[in-house]
PDB file of C-alpha atoms in Angstrom:
ATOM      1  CA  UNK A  25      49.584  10.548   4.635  1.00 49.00           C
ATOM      2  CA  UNK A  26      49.760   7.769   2.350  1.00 54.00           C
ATOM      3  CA  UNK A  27      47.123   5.795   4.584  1.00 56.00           C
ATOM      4  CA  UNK A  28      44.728   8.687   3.940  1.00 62.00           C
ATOM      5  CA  UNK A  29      45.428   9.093   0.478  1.00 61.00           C
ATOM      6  CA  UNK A  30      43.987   5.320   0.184  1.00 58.00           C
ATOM      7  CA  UNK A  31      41.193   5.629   2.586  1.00 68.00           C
ATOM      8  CA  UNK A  32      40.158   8.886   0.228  1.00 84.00           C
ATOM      9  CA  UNK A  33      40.941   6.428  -2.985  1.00 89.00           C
ATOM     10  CA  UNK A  34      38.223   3.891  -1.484  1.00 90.00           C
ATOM     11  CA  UNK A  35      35.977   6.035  -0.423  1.00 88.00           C
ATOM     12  CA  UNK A  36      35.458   7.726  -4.111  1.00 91.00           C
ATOM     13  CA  UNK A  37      35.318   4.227  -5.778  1.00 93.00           C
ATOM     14  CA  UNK A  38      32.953   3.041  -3.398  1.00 90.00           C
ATOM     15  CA  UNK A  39      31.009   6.403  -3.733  1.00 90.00           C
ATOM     16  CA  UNK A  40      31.237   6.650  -7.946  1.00 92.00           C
ATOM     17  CA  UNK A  41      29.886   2.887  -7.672  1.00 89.00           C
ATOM     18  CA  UNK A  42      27.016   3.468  -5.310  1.00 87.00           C
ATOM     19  CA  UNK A  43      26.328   6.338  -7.875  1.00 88.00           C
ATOM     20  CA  UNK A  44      26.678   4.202 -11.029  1.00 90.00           C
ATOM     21  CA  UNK A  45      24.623   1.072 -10.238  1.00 89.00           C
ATOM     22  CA  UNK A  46      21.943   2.775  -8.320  1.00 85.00           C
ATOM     23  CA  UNK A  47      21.666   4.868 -12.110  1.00 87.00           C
ATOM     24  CA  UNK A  48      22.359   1.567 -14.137  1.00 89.00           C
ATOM     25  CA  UNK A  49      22.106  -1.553 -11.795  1.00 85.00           C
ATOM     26  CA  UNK A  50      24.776  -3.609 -10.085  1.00 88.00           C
ATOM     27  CA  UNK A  51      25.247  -5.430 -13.366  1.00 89.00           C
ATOM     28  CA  UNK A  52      24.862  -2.242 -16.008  1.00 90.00           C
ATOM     29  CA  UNK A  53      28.118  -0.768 -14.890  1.00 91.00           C
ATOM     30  CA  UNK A  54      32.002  -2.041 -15.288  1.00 93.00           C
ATOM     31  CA  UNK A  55      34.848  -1.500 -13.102  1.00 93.00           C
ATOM     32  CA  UNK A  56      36.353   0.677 -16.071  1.00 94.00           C
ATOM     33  CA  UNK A  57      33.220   2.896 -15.539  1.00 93.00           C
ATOM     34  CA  UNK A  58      33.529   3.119 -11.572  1.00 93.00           C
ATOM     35  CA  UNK A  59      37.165   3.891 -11.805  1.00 94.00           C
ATOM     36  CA  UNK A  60      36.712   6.464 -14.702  1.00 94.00           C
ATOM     37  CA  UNK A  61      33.831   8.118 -12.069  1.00 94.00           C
ATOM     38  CA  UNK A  62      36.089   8.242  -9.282  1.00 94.00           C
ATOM     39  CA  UNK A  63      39.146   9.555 -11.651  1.00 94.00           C
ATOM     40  CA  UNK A  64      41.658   6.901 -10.877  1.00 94.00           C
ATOM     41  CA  UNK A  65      42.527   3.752 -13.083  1.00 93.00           C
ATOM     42  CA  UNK A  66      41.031   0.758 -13.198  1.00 92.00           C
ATOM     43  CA  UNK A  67      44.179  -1.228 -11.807  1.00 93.00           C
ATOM     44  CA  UNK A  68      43.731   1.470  -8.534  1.00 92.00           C
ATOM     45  CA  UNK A  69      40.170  -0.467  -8.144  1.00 91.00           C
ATOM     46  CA  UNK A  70      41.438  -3.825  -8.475  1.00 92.00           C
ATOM     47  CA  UNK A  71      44.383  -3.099  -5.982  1.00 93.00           C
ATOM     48  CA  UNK A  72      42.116  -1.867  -3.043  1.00 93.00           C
ATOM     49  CA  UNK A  73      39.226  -4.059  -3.814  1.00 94.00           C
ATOM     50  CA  UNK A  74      40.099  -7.111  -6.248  1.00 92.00           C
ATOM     51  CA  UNK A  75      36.603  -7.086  -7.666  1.00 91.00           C
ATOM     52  CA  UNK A  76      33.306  -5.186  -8.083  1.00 90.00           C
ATOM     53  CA  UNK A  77      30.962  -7.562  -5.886  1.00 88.00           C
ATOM     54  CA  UNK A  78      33.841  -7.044  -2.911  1.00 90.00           C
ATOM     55  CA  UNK A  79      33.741  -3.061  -3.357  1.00 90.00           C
ATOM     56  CA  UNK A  80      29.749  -3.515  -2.977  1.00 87.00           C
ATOM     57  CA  UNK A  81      30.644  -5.489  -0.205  1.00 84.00           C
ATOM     58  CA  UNK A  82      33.084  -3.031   1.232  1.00 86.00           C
ATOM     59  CA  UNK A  83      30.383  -0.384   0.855  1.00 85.00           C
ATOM     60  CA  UNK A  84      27.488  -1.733   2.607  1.00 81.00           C
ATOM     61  CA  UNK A  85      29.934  -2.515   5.457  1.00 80.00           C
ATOM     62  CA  UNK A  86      30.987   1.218   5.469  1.00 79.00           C
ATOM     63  CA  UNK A  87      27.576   2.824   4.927  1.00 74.00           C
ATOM     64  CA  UNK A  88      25.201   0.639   6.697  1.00 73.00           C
ATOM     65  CA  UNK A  89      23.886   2.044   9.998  1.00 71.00           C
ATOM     66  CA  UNK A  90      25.533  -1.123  13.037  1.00 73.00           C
ATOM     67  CA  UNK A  91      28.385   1.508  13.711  1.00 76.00           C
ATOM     68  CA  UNK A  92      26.675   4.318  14.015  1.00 82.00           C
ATOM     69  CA  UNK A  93      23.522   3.108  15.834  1.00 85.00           C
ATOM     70  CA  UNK A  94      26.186   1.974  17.968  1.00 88.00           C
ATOM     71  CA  UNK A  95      27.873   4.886  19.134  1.00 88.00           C
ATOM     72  CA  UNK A  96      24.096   6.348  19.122  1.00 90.00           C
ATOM     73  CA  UNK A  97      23.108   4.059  21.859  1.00 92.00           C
ATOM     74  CA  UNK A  98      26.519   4.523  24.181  1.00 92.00           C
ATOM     75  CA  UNK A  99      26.633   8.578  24.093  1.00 94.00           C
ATOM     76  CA  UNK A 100      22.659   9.597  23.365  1.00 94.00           C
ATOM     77  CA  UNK A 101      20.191   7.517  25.503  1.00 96.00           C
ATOM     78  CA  UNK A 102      18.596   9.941  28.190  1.00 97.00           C
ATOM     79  CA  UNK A 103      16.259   6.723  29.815  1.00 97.00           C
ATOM     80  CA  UNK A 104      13.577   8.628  28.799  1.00 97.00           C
ATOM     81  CA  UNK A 105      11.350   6.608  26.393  1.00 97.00           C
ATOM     82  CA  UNK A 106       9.669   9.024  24.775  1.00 97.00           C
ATOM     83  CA  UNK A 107      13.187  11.198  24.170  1.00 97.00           C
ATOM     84  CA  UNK A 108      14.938   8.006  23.282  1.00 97.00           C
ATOM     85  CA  UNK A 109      12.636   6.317  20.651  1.00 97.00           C
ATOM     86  CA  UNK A 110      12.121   9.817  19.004  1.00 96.00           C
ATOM     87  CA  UNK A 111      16.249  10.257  18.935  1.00 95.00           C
ATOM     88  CA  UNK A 112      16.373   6.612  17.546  1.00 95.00           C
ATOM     89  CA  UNK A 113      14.088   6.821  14.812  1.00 95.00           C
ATOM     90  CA  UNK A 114      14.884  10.228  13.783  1.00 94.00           C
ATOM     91  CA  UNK A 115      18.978   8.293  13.447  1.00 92.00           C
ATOM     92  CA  UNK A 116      17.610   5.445  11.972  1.00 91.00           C
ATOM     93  CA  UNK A 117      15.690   6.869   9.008  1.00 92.00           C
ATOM     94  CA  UNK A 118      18.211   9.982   8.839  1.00 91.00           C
ATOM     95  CA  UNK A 119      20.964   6.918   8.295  1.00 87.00           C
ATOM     96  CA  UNK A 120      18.866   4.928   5.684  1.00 86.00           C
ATOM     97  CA  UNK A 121      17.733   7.941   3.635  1.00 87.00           C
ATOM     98  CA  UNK A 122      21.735   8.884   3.456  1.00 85.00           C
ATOM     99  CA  UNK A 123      22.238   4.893   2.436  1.00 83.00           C
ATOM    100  CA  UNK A 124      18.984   4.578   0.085  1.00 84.00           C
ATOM    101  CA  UNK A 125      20.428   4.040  -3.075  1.00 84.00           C
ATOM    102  CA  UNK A 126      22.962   1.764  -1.785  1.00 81.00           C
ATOM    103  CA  UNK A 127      20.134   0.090  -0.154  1.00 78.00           C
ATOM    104  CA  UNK A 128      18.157  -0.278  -3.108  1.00 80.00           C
ATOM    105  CA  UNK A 129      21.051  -1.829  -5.623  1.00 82.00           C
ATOM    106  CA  UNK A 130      21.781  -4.392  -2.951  1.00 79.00           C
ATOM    107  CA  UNK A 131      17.936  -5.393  -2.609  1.00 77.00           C
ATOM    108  CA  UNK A 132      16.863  -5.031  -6.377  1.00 79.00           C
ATOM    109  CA  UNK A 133      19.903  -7.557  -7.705  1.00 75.00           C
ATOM    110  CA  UNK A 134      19.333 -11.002  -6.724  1.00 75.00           C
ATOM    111  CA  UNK A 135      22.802 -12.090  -7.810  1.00 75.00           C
ATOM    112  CA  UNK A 136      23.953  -9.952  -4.439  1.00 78.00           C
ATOM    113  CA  UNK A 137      22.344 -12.590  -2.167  1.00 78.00           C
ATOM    114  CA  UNK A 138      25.408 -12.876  -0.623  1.00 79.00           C
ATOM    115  CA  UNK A 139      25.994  -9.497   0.488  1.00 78.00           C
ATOM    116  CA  UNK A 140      22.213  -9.083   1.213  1.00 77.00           C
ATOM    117  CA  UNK A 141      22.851 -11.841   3.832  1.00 80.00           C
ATOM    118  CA  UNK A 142      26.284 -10.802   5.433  1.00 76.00           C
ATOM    119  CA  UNK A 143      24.350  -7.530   5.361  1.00 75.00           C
ATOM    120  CA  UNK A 144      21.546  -9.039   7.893  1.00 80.00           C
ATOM    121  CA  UNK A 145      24.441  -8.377  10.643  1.00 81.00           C
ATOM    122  CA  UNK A 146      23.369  -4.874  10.969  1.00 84.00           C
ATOM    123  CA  UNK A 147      19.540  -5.467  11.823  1.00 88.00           C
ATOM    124  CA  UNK A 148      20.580  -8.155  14.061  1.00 90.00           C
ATOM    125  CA  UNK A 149      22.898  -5.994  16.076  1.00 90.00           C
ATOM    126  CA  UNK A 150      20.414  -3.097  15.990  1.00 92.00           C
ATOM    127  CA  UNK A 151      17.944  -5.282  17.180  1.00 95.00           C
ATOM    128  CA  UNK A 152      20.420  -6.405  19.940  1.00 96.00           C
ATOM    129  CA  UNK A 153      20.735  -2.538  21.148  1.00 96.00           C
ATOM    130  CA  UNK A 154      16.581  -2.086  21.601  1.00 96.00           C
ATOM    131  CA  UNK A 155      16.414  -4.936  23.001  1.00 98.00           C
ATOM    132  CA  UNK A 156      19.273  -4.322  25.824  1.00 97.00           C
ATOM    133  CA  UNK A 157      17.439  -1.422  26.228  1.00 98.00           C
ATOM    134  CA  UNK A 158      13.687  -1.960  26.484  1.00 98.00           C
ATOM    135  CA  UNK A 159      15.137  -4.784  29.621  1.00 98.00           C
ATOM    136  CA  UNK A 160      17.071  -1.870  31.118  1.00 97.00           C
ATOM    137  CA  UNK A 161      14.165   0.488  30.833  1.00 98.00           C
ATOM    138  CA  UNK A 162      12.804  -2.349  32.901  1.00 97.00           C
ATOM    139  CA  UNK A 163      15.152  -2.775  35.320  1.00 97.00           C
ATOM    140  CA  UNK A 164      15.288   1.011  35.938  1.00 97.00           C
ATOM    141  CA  UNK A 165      10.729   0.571  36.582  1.00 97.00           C
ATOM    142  CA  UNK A 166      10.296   3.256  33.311  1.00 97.00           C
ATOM    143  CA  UNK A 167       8.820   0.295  31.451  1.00 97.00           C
ATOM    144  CA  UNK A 168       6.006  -2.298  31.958  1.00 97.00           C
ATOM    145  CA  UNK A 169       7.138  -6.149  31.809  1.00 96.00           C
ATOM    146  CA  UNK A 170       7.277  -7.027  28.269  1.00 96.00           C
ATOM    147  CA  UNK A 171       8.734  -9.217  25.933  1.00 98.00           C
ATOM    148  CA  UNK A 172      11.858  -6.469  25.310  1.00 98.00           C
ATOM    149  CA  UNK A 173      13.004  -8.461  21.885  1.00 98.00           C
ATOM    150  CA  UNK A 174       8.845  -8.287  20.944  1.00 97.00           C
ATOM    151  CA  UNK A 175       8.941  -4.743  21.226  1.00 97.00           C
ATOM    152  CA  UNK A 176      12.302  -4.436  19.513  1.00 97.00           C
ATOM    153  CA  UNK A 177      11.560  -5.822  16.823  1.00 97.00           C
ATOM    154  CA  UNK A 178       8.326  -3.795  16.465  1.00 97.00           C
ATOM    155  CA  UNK A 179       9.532  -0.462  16.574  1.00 97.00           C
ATOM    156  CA  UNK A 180      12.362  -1.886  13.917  1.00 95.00           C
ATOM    157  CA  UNK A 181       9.564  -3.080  11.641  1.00 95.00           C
ATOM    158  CA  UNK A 182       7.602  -0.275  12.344  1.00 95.00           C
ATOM    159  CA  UNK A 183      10.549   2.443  11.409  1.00 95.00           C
ATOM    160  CA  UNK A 184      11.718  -0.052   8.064  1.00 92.00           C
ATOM    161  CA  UNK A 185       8.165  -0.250   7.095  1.00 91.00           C
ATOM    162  CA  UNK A 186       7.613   3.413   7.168  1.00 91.00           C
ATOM    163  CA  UNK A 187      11.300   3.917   5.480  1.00 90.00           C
ATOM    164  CA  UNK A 188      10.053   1.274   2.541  1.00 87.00           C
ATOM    165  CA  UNK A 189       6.870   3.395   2.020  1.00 87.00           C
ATOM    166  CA  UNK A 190       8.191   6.380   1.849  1.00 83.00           C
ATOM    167  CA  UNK A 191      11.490   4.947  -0.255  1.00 80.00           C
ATOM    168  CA  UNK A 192       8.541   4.054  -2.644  1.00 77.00           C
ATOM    169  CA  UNK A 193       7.131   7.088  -2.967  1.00 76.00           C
ATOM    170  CA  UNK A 194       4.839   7.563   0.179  1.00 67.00           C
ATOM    171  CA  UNK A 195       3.224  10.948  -0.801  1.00 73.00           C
ATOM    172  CA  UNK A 196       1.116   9.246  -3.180  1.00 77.00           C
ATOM    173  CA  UNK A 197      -0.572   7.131  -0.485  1.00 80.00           C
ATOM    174  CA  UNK A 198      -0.582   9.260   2.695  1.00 83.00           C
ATOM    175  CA  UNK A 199       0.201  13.107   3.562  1.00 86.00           C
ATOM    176  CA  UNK A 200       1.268  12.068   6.668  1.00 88.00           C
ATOM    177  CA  UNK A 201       4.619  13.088   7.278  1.00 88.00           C
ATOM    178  CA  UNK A 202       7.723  11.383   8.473  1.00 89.00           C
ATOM    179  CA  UNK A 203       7.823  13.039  11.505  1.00 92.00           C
ATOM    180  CA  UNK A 204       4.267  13.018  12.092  1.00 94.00           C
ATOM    181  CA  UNK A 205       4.217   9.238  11.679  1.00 94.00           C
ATOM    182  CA  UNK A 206       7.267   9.736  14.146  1.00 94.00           C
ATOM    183  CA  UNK A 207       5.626  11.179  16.854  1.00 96.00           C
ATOM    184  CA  UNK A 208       2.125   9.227  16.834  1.00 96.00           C
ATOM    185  CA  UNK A 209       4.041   6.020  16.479  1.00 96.00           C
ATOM    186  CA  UNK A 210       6.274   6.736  19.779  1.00 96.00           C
ATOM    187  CA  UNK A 211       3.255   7.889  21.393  1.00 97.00           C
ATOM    188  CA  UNK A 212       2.016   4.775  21.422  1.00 96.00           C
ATOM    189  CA  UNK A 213       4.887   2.817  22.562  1.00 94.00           C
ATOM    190  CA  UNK A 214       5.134   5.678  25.405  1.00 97.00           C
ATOM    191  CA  UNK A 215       1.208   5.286  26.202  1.00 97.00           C
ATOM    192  CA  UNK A 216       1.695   1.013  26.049  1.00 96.00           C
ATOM    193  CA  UNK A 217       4.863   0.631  27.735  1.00 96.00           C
ATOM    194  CA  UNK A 218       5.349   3.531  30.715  1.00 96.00           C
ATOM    195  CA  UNK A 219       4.237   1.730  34.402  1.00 95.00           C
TER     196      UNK A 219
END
């Protein structure tokens, strides 16, 4: 019970802060204000975190997508391309739209450099998945040879690009969809990369 009640603790600091700086900027907000927002003291912040930059650390561990792209790729992957590229970028931008403000204090602050770069761990590692899996796609004949970590890292640019764009307010360039871009995007990894 107790381990719970701290989990719960953390995870409404780390929520009130997300809320706060993504309002006011990493540096426009205090601990006082965080731990006012998430109706425990200030102490209670400095006790589970010891400082503001480490609960913004803490955060984009918890919140950024490794974990749950993760568990995506070891219980949803059909070895259909088509099925599996549409499931993976409907997670991927479903995961950074739930982690866009977050997202956006960490890039916007240049004195979070640090945690910009330990945050690099999670493209890496979802770049490792795709990868593993455009060489067993392979392996299995459902995909042409190819440079697997090429095409990774395409269809990751290609889904952060279109995440950026429409973070940025999309609509005003394009009245293409999400989904739409979605679906003509995989097509054409289907129509490039199926023997």
């Amino acid at each position: 019970m107790k381990g719970q009640m701290a989990t719960d603790t953390k995870e409404k600091l780390m929520t009130a802060a997300i809320e706060l700086m993504a309002a006011k900027g990493y540096k426009g907000v205090s601990t006082k204000e965080i731990a006012a927002a998430a109706q425990v003291s200030e102490m209670t912040l400095f006790r589970h975190f010891g400082s503001k930059q480490n609960l913004l650390d803490q955060a984009v561990e918890r919140y950024h997508y490794s974990v749950e792209m993760e568990r995506i790729f070891a219980e949803q992957i059909v070895w259909e391309l088509r099925a599996d590229l549409l499931m993976m970028s409907r997670m991927y931008h479903e995961i950074m739209e739930r982690n866009s403000k977050l997202f956006l204090i960490v890039l916007k602050d240049d004195d979070l450099l640090a945690i910009r770069e330990k945050a690099q761990k999670h493209p890496r590692k979802l770049l490792e998945l795709l990868t593993q899996y455009f060489q067993i796609m392979q392996e299995k004949n459902k995909l042409v040879a190819t440079d697997a970590e090429a095409q990774a890292i395409t269809f990751m640019w290609m889904n952060y690009g279109a995440f950026m764009t429409h973070l940025y307010g999309a609509e005003t360039i394009t009245n293409v969809t999400r989904q739409r871009f979605m679906e003509s995007s995989i097509d054409l990894f289907v129509k490039a990369l199926t023997p």
